[in-house]
Amino acid sequence: MNEVYVVDAVRTPIGKYGGALSGVRPDDLAAHVVKELLARSPALDPAAIADVVFGNANGAGEDNRNVARMAVLLAGLPVTVPGATVNRLCGSGMEAVIQGYRAIALGEASVVVAGGVESMSRAPWVLPKPSRAFPAGNQELVSTTLGWRLVNPRMAPEWTVPLGEGAELIADKHGVSREAQDAYALASHVKAAKADFTAEIVAVGEVVRDESIRDDTSMEALAGLKPAFRQGGTVTAGNSSPLNDGAAALLLCDREGLARIGREPLARITASAVSAIEPQYFGLGPVEAIRKALRGREPSVVELNEAFAAQVLGCLAELPELDPEIVNPRGGAIAVGHPLGASGARITGAVAHQLAARGAGVGVAALCIGVGQGLAVVLER
C-alpha cells in the first residue's frame, strides 16, 4: 500500500443562504477551488492528475449531475483529466477524499484532486412527472435544498423525520439541555471568530471571510430564539448549522507525486471508516466511524462536523475517550457553515492544516450523515 499525502487543502469562504456567494454557480465554485489549488503547486503538470473526485449532495440543478467533470473543464485543465462526482449526502466531500486516498494507496493513481461543493442557495425546485399525461390539477414543486423529498411511502415513518427533529431525539436520548446547546453554539462562534483560516481560504472575488460567523452573538441572543422543529423543543436556528454555499479541494499524492510537486505535505491520510445507525438518530452516526478509524490511537485534534449542537454533544457523550477540548478548536459548522457536499472536504483539510501547524500528531475528521450514516478519516504527521 502506498502512503498517501495531503499536499495542500483550500476552500472558499462559506457564504450564507442567499448571501455573497449565492450568485455563483456550484460548478464555478468547484472550478475555482480546483484552479486555486493547482496554482499553489506550480511545479505540478495538470495533465498528471489521474482523477478529480468531488462530493455533491444535490446534483439536481447547475451541478449538472457530474460537477467534478464540469469543474475540470471550467478550470481549464486538460480535457484528458477525468472527473467523478460522488454522493454520500453530508459526507460527500469526505467520501471524495476517501476515494482519492484509496486509488493512490492501491497504486491506481499518483496524483488526485478531491473535494466537494454545494450551493444551497441555488438548489432548484423540482417538478415530479405526473402519473399520467395532461393532468387537470395543479402540480407541486419540491425544494431540493435540504432534507427528505419525494419520500417512498414504504419507508418507515420514524426514519423520515426532519433533520431537526432527529437532533431533538438525540437531545432527548442524552438529556442535552437547551442551555447546553446554546452554550456550545456560542463557543463555536467565539472560537471561529478568533481563528486564522488564511492558510486555507481562497477568496471568491471580494468575498474573503465566512459569512455565518457571528462575533456579536451572546447567550441572551441565543436564548431568545424559538424552537425551530418541535413545539417546546430545544433545537433552534442558533444552535444548528445554517444553510450555506461553498467549495473545498485537497491535493493528494503518493511519494512519487510528492517528488514531482516539490512541496512538503501537510499530513498523511492513514485510515478511514464508515458506519450506519437508525436514520432518525443520524447525528450519532460518526461515533462508531471514529472508533473504527482511530483503532485506539489518541488524536491531538478532532474536527467533528456541527450539524447541530445537540448532535455533537450527543456524540461526545458516547465518546468519553475524546477530550472535548480538542474537538473543533477553531469552531465548527454552526459558525463557519455547512455547505453539504463541501463540508467533508473542508474539515479534512482543516485537520491537515492544524497538524502541519503543530508539526506532529494524529487528527480525525468526522461527520454525521442524513439517513443514518457516519464517516471518518484519520490523518497523521
XYZ file of C-alpha atoms in Angstrom:
381
model
C 0.000 0.000 0.000
C 1.335 3.417 -0.970
C 1.495 6.231 1.547
C -0.987 8.977 0.697
C -0.050 12.600 1.331
C -2.183 15.713 1.610
C -0.033 18.270 -0.176
C -2.452 21.162 0.193
C -6.072 21.961 1.018
C -8.084 25.029 0.096
C -11.642 26.204 0.427
C -13.779 29.152 -0.454
C -15.186 31.365 2.245
C -18.530 29.861 3.258
C -21.448 32.003 2.142
C -24.841 32.415 3.768
C -28.008 31.172 2.108
C -28.914 33.939 -0.300
C -25.666 35.714 0.603
C -22.428 36.757 -1.030
C -21.880 33.516 -2.979
C -25.488 32.958 -3.986
C -24.804 34.460 -7.401
C -22.041 31.927 -8.123
C -22.950 28.630 -9.761
C -21.824 25.464 -7.944
C -19.787 24.298 -10.935
C -17.964 27.633 -10.900
C -17.316 27.311 -7.151
C -15.854 23.855 -7.738
C -13.740 25.070 -10.648
C -12.473 27.958 -8.539
C -11.019 25.785 -5.768
C -9.515 23.354 -8.293
C -7.822 26.190 -10.164
C -6.580 27.903 -6.999
C -5.349 24.626 -5.509
C -3.213 23.897 -8.560
C -1.939 27.477 -8.724
C -0.355 26.887 -5.311
C 1.642 23.931 -6.724
C 3.035 25.374 -9.979
C 5.524 22.521 -10.479
C 2.666 20.068 -10.999
C 1.678 19.467 -14.609
C -2.159 19.362 -14.522
C -2.061 16.612 -17.147
C -0.518 14.367 -14.457
C -3.714 14.419 -12.390
C -5.181 10.933 -12.567
C -8.669 11.944 -11.457
C -10.735 14.737 -9.940
C -13.319 13.433 -7.471
C -15.906 15.782 -5.965
C -18.697 15.307 -3.484
C -22.068 16.930 -4.084
C -25.284 16.254 -2.197
C -27.700 17.713 -4.706
C -26.881 17.399 -8.389
C -30.385 18.369 -9.452
C -29.530 21.798 -10.856
C -26.457 23.659 -12.079
C -24.286 20.952 -10.505
C -25.250 19.225 -13.772
C -25.060 15.689 -12.356
C -21.256 15.366 -12.628
C -19.957 18.606 -11.170
C -16.415 17.206 -10.915
C -16.092 16.911 -14.681
C -17.659 20.354 -15.077
C -15.028 21.746 -12.700
C -12.210 20.143 -14.698
C -13.380 21.800 -17.898
C -14.256 25.166 -16.350
C -10.928 25.337 -14.504
C -9.073 24.951 -17.799
C -7.480 21.598 -17.030
C -6.553 19.373 -19.966
C -9.590 17.561 -21.337
C -7.716 14.314 -20.662
C -8.215 14.794 -16.897
C -11.313 12.820 -15.839
C -13.802 13.736 -13.145
C -16.271 11.792 -10.998
C -18.934 13.038 -8.592
C -19.950 11.052 -5.511
C -22.913 11.449 -3.185
C -22.989 10.394 0.457
C -25.129 13.416 1.390
C -23.371 15.452 4.122
C -20.353 13.159 3.869
C -19.924 13.572 0.105
C -16.786 15.729 0.237
C -15.113 13.306 2.632
C -16.232 10.363 0.506
C -14.438 12.013 -2.426
C -11.261 12.313 -0.336
C -11.546 8.660 0.696
C -11.946 7.526 -2.907
C -8.870 9.515 -3.924
C -6.964 8.107 -0.946
C -7.849 4.542 -1.897
C -6.901 4.974 -5.543
C -3.463 6.266 -4.570
C -2.960 3.701 -1.788
C -3.718 0.895 -4.265
C -1.320 2.265 -6.864
C -4.053 3.121 -9.359
C -3.191 6.822 -9.268
C -0.277 9.024 -8.273
C -1.985 12.425 -8.044
C -5.675 13.071 -7.341
C -7.664 16.206 -6.613
C -10.556 15.523 -4.220
C -13.117 17.896 -2.804
C -16.730 18.908 -2.582
C -19.147 21.681 -3.424
C -22.653 22.827 -2.609
C -24.751 25.861 -3.401
C -27.776 25.529 -1.180
C -28.872 28.995 -2.333
C -29.099 27.829 -5.931
C -30.600 24.378 -5.288
C -33.610 24.207 -7.610
C -37.209 23.250 -7.087
C -38.150 20.118 -8.997
C -41.455 19.224 -10.582
C -42.141 15.481 -10.404
C -43.514 13.930 -13.545
C -47.267 13.253 -13.206
C -48.544 9.696 -13.169
C -50.468 10.351 -16.374
C -50.251 12.801 -19.234
C -52.062 16.152 -19.181
C -53.148 16.230 -15.502
C -56.030 18.625 -14.891
C -54.994 19.790 -11.432
C -52.134 21.899 -10.133
C -48.695 20.322 -9.764
C -46.486 20.837 -6.701
C -42.854 21.943 -6.875
C -40.464 20.307 -4.378
C -37.429 22.067 -2.893
C -34.086 20.265 -3.250
C -32.250 22.480 -0.754
C -32.206 20.121 2.230
C -33.705 17.006 3.729
C -36.210 14.369 2.686
C -38.191 14.827 -0.518
C -40.389 12.568 -2.644
C -40.310 10.024 0.183
C -41.109 6.420 -0.662
C -44.365 5.576 1.177
C -42.908 2.164 2.074
C -40.246 3.861 4.237
C -40.828 3.531 7.994
C -42.260 6.867 9.189
C -39.948 7.044 12.211
C -36.996 7.083 9.798
C -38.162 10.039 7.752
C -38.451 12.712 10.442
C -36.916 16.123 9.613
C -33.240 16.506 10.452
C -34.016 18.975 13.223
C -36.408 16.530 14.838
C -33.596 13.968 14.701
C -31.476 16.420 16.701
C -34.333 16.753 19.200
C -34.418 12.972 19.568
C -30.695 12.972 20.358
C -31.215 15.739 22.912
C -33.938 13.594 24.499
C -31.773 10.479 24.488
C -28.772 12.130 26.144
C -30.537 14.756 28.232
C -28.907 17.637 26.347
C -30.495 20.844 27.591
C -31.310 23.960 25.590
C -28.762 25.890 27.683
C -26.013 23.356 26.896
C -26.788 23.559 23.182
C -26.750 27.362 23.195
C -23.500 27.419 25.179
C -21.925 25.069 22.664
C -23.139 27.211 19.751
C -21.786 30.376 21.360
C -18.395 28.733 21.884
C -18.337 27.713 18.211
C -18.830 31.332 17.125
C -16.269 32.662 19.622
C -13.612 30.177 18.513
C -14.306 30.689 14.804
C -14.180 34.471 15.169
C -10.709 34.186 16.720
C -9.395 31.540 14.281
C -6.962 32.217 11.468
C -8.162 30.492 8.287
C -5.847 32.334 5.896
C -3.784 29.233 5.084
C -6.813 27.529 3.554
C -9.243 30.197 2.317
C -9.044 31.334 -1.300
C -11.139 34.443 -1.924
C -14.016 34.453 -4.375
C -13.970 37.946 -5.821
C -14.303 40.305 -2.872
C -15.555 37.573 -0.535
C -12.751 36.684 1.867
C -14.494 35.715 5.129
C -17.033 33.125 6.238
C -20.362 34.926 6.333
C -22.128 32.941 9.055
C -19.632 33.606 11.869
C -21.264 35.843 14.473
C -18.720 37.503 16.729
C -21.506 39.562 18.302
C -23.821 36.801 19.473
C -24.478 36.007 23.130
C -26.268 33.553 25.371
C -29.060 36.117 25.732
C -29.487 36.413 21.960
C -29.448 32.641 21.500
C -31.899 32.135 24.359
C -34.353 34.468 22.638
C -34.745 32.219 19.593
C -37.796 29.993 19.281
C -37.532 26.204 18.818
C -37.395 25.551 15.088
C -38.521 21.944 14.783
C -40.669 20.925 17.766
C -43.090 22.892 19.912
C -41.433 23.233 23.292
C -38.222 21.777 21.866
C -34.599 22.772 22.394
C -33.172 22.922 18.848
C -33.172 26.404 17.308
C -31.687 28.146 14.305
C -28.995 29.451 16.651
C -27.732 26.051 17.818
C -27.979 24.450 14.367
C -25.764 24.823 11.334
C -27.114 27.267 8.736
C -27.747 26.733 5.025
C -24.634 27.633 3.034
C -22.704 27.833 -0.221
C -19.061 26.858 -0.700
C -16.425 24.501 -2.065
C -13.222 22.822 -0.875
C -10.461 20.783 -2.514
C -7.390 18.774 -1.487
C -4.334 17.776 -3.498
C -3.464 14.132 -2.752
C -0.464 12.166 -3.996
C 1.913 9.270 -3.408
C 5.667 9.582 -2.781
C 6.418 9.796 -6.494
C 3.844 12.539 -6.937
C 5.274 14.375 -3.955
C 8.697 14.495 -5.604
C 7.079 15.791 -8.775
C 5.171 18.516 -6.937
C 8.182 19.524 -4.875
C 6.353 20.585 -1.715
C 6.331 19.459 1.887
C 2.986 17.775 2.604
C 0.650 18.928 5.326
C -0.103 15.395 6.547
C -0.723 11.778 5.528
C -4.071 10.020 5.364
C -3.751 6.738 7.232
C -7.277 5.371 7.735
C -10.959 5.843 7.048
C -14.174 4.250 8.232
C -17.912 4.333 7.635
C -20.763 3.287 9.892
C -24.556 3.337 9.927
C -27.348 3.553 12.504
C -31.116 4.109 12.664
C -31.912 7.009 10.309
C -33.683 9.160 12.916
C -30.537 9.129 15.070
C -28.314 10.096 12.131
C -26.431 12.637 14.252
C -24.800 9.842 16.265
C -23.517 8.171 13.106
C -19.876 9.328 13.495
C -19.405 7.607 16.871
C -18.620 4.144 15.541
C -16.842 5.501 12.455
C -14.438 7.477 14.662
C -13.671 4.426 16.798
C -13.155 2.195 13.757
C -10.861 4.707 12.052
C -8.751 5.582 15.090
C -8.253 1.958 16.183
C -7.114 3.029 19.632
C -4.877 5.889 18.527
C -5.138 9.060 20.584
C -5.851 12.148 18.471
C -4.438 15.585 19.132
C -7.113 17.357 17.072
C -10.664 16.410 16.101
C -12.942 18.091 13.567
C -16.473 16.796 14.207
C -18.911 18.477 11.873
C -21.503 20.508 13.735
C -24.817 19.821 12.046
C -26.496 20.583 15.387
C -25.131 21.333 18.844
C -27.321 18.523 20.225
C -25.766 16.119 17.736
C -22.152 16.979 18.663
C -22.909 16.849 22.383
C -24.652 13.510 21.883
C -21.604 12.145 20.061
C -19.277 13.374 22.819
C -21.499 11.697 25.411
C -20.976 8.409 23.564
C -17.241 9.058 23.057
C -15.936 9.657 26.595
C -12.453 8.773 25.399
C -12.326 12.032 23.382
C -11.185 15.159 25.178
C -13.827 17.828 24.354
C -11.097 20.475 24.455
C -9.511 19.154 21.252
C -12.804 18.956 19.346
C -13.359 21.788 16.850
C -10.719 24.094 18.366
C -11.401 26.699 15.668
C -15.171 26.466 15.870
C -17.313 24.389 13.569
C -20.193 24.391 11.135
C -22.627 26.142 13.494
C -20.436 29.217 13.000
C -18.448 28.549 9.832
C -21.318 26.979 7.875
C -22.284 23.652 6.353
C -22.493 23.578 2.531
C -23.437 19.902 2.457
C -21.250 18.406 -0.258
C -18.237 20.551 0.669
C -18.103 20.093 4.441
C -16.329 16.733 4.499
C -13.520 18.081 2.343
C -13.395 21.299 4.366
C -12.935 19.591 7.729
C -10.430 17.050 6.350
C -8.369 19.938 5.017
C -8.779 21.727 8.346
C -7.267 18.774 10.209
C -4.367 18.639 7.737
C -3.594 22.337 8.222
C -3.786 22.050 12.010
C -1.427 19.069 12.063
C 1.020 20.978 9.848
C 0.885 23.947 12.224
C 1.515 21.653 15.187
C 4.351 19.837 13.422
C 3.203 16.393 14.558
C 0.218 14.437 15.783
C -2.841 12.403 14.882
C -6.065 14.024 13.738
C -9.517 12.785 12.851
C -12.263 14.406 10.793
C -15.786 13.014 11.013
C -19.365 13.815 10.024
C -22.873 12.680 10.687
C -24.861 11.969 7.541
C -28.588 12.144 6.915
C -30.452 8.818 6.744
C -28.195 7.437 9.471
C -24.533 7.169 8.497
C -21.175 8.352 9.793
C -17.817 8.850 8.108
C -14.321 9.431 9.490
C -10.802 9.989 8.161
C -7.571 9.812 10.174
C -4.561 11.942 9.281
C -1.050 11.882 10.773
C 2.073 13.979 10.683
